[in-house]
């Protein structure tokens, strides 16, 4: 009786196929985990930017009317707000407003439908050149429910769509709002 040594061609092909299946499953798992990490980073950036932006808006808006005499403390015009107070000049003026991105400013590999096209929140202080205050803002609504309070509702969005998220074309939104009580008004 003679014993055969080695593997047959079929055994070798089966071993290669099993190895390929296990490797493909591991690679797919790695890609999914990597994409989830990138998505979570986008969501965290969106939430942090929204919170920081809103808190800075609150801080500036709360100064409205500080030591300016009979000058109006603020002017709301749609999605923009002028805030007047005295800090460095007789009347300091801070303007916040939404502005559309130019085509070259947005990420080149992402196409945005009109409803999901982000805008930038701009800030202009005392007639200086406006600067970008916050990126990726979808909407801002500013209201004055009473003479001594202002509500700001801000909606931020992710910069790139998530292919695994079926809603809103893959873009995620983070709404936040704040009620600001103006303390410097003499009413």
Coordinates of C-alpha atoms in Angstrom, one line a residue:
X1 CA 0.0 0.0 0.0
X2 CA 1.4 3.4 -0.9
X3 CA 0.4 6.7 0.7
X4 CA 0.1 9.9 -1.3
X5 CA 1.8 12.9 -0.2
X6 CA 0.7 16.5 -0.8
X7 CA -2.6 18.0 -1.8
X8 CA -4.8 17.5 -4.8
X9 CA -5.6 20.4 -7.0
X10 CA -9.2 20.4 -5.8
X11 CA -8.1 20.6 -2.1
X12 CA -5.8 23.5 -3.0
X13 CA -8.6 25.4 -4.9
X14 CA -11.0 24.9 -2.0
X15 CA -8.5 26.2 0.5
X16 CA -7.8 29.3 -1.7
X17 CA -11.6 29.9 -2.1
X18 CA -12.2 29.7 1.7
X19 CA -9.2 32.1 2.3
X20 CA -10.6 34.5 -0.3
X21 CA -14.1 34.5 1.3
X22 CA -12.7 35.1 4.8
X23 CA -10.4 37.9 3.5
X24 CA -13.2 39.6 1.6
X25 CA -15.5 39.5 4.6
X26 CA -12.7 41.0 6.8
X27 CA -12.0 43.7 4.2
X28 CA -15.7 44.6 3.9
X29 CA -16.0 44.8 7.7
X30 CA -12.9 47.1 7.8
X31 CA -14.4 49.4 5.0
X32 CA -17.8 49.6 6.8
X33 CA -16.1 50.5 10.2
X34 CA -13.9 53.1 8.5
X35 CA -16.9 54.7 6.7
X36 CA -18.8 54.8 10.0
X37 CA -15.9 56.5 11.7
X38 CA -15.7 59.1 9.0
X39 CA -19.5 59.6 9.2
X40 CA -19.3 60.0 13.0
X41 CA -16.5 62.5 12.6
X42 CA -18.7 64.6 10.2
X43 CA -21.6 64.4 12.6
X44 CA -19.4 65.5 15.6
X45 CA -17.9 68.4 13.6
X46 CA -21.4 69.5 12.6
X47 CA -22.7 69.4 16.1
X48 CA -19.7 71.2 17.6
X49 CA -19.7 73.9 15.0
X50 CA -23.4 74.4 15.4
X51 CA -23.1 74.7 19.2
X52 CA -20.1 77.0 19.1
X53 CA -21.7 79.2 16.4
X54 CA -25.0 79.5 18.4
X55 CA -23.2 80.3 21.7
X56 CA -21.2 83.1 20.0
X57 CA -24.4 84.5 18.4
X58 CA -26.0 84.4 21.9
X59 CA -23.0 86.2 23.5
X60 CA -23.0 89.0 20.9
X61 CA -26.8 89.3 20.8
X62 CA -27.0 89.6 24.5
X63 CA -24.9 92.8 24.3
X64 CA -27.6 94.5 22.2
X65 CA -28.4 97.9 23.5
X66 CA -25.5 98.2 25.9
X67 CA -24.7 101.9 26.5
X68 CA -26.0 103.2 23.2
X69 CA -28.6 105.7 24.4
X70 CA -31.6 106.0 22.1
X71 CA -30.1 104.0 19.2
X72 CA -32.0 100.8 18.3
X73 CA -30.4 97.8 19.9
X74 CA -30.9 95.4 17.0
X75 CA -32.5 95.0 13.6
X76 CA -33.7 91.7 12.2
X77 CA -34.0 91.4 8.5
X78 CA -35.0 87.8 7.3
X79 CA -31.9 85.6 8.0
X80 CA -29.7 88.4 9.1
X81 CA -29.4 90.4 12.3
X82 CA -27.7 93.7 13.1
X83 CA -26.6 94.1 16.8
X84 CA -25.7 97.5 18.2
X85 CA -23.8 98.1 21.5
X86 CA -20.9 100.1 22.8
X87 CA -17.5 98.5 23.3
X88 CA -14.9 100.1 21.1
X89 CA -16.8 102.9 19.3
X90 CA -19.7 105.2 20.0
X91 CA -21.9 102.5 18.5
X92 CA -20.4 99.1 17.6
X93 CA -22.3 97.2 14.8
X94 CA -22.1 93.5 14.3
X95 CA -23.9 92.0 11.3
X96 CA -24.6 88.2 10.9
X97 CA -26.0 87.0 7.6
X98 CA -26.2 83.9 5.4
X99 CA -24.3 83.9 2.1
X100 CA -24.2 81.2 -0.6
X101 CA -20.9 79.5 -1.4
X102 CA -19.3 80.3 -4.7
X103 CA -18.8 77.1 -6.9
X104 CA -15.1 77.0 -6.2
X105 CA -15.5 77.1 -2.4
X106 CA -17.5 73.8 -2.1
X107 CA -15.9 70.3 -2.2
X108 CA -15.3 69.4 -5.8
X109 CA -16.4 65.8 -5.6
X110 CA -19.8 66.4 -4.0
X111 CA -22.8 67.6 -6.0
X112 CA -25.4 69.4 -3.9
X113 CA -29.1 69.5 -4.8
X114 CA -30.5 73.0 -4.3
X115 CA -32.3 72.0 -1.1
X116 CA -29.1 70.5 0.5
X117 CA -26.7 73.2 -0.7
X118 CA -25.0 74.6 2.4
X119 CA -24.4 78.2 3.0
X120 CA -21.9 80.1 5.2
X121 CA -22.8 82.3 8.1
X122 CA -20.9 85.6 7.7
X123 CA -20.0 88.2 10.4
X124 CA -19.2 91.8 9.7
X125 CA -18.0 94.0 12.5
X126 CA -18.0 97.8 12.3
X127 CA -17.8 98.0 8.5
X128 CA -14.8 95.8 8.3
X129 CA -14.5 93.1 5.6
X130 CA -17.0 90.3 6.3
X131 CA -15.5 86.9 7.3
X132 CA -16.8 83.4 7.4
X133 CA -18.2 82.8 10.9
X134 CA -19.5 79.3 10.4
X135 CA -19.5 76.8 7.6
X136 CA -22.2 74.4 6.4
X137 CA -25.3 76.2 7.7
X138 CA -28.5 75.1 6.0
X139 CA -30.8 77.7 7.5
X140 CA -31.0 80.3 10.2
X141 CA -34.2 81.9 11.5
X142 CA -34.2 84.9 13.8
X143 CA -37.3 86.2 15.5
X144 CA -38.2 88.6 18.2
X145 CA -41.1 87.1 20.2
X146 CA -41.1 90.2 22.5
X147 CA -39.3 93.5 22.7
X148 CA -36.8 92.0 25.2
X149 CA -36.0 88.6 23.7
X150 CA -34.8 87.1 20.5
X151 CA -34.9 83.5 19.3
X152 CA -32.3 82.1 17.0
X153 CA -33.0 78.8 15.2
X154 CA -29.9 77.4 13.4
X155 CA -29.8 74.3 11.2
X156 CA -26.3 72.9 10.4
X157 CA -25.6 70.1 8.0
X158 CA -22.8 67.6 7.2
X159 CA -20.5 68.6 4.4
X160 CA -20.6 65.3 2.5
X161 CA -23.5 62.9 2.1
X162 CA -23.6 59.5 3.9
X163 CA -24.4 56.7 1.4
X164 CA -25.9 54.6 4.1
X165 CA -28.3 57.3 5.3
X166 CA -31.5 57.1 3.1
X167 CA -33.0 60.5 4.1
X168 CA -32.3 64.0 2.8
X169 CA -30.0 62.7 0.0
X170 CA -27.6 61.3 2.6
X171 CA -27.1 64.7 4.3
X172 CA -27.6 64.9 8.1
X173 CA -29.0 68.0 9.8
X174 CA -28.6 69.3 13.3
X175 CA -31.1 71.9 14.4
X176 CA -30.5 74.0 17.5
X177 CA -32.2 77.0 18.9
X178 CA -31.7 79.5 21.7
X179 CA -33.9 82.1 23.4
X180 CA -31.9 85.2 24.3
X181 CA -33.1 87.6 26.9
X182 CA -31.8 91.1 26.3
X183 CA -30.8 92.7 29.6
X184 CA -29.5 96.1 28.3
X185 CA -32.7 97.5 27.1
X186 CA -34.4 100.5 28.8
X187 CA -38.0 99.9 28.0

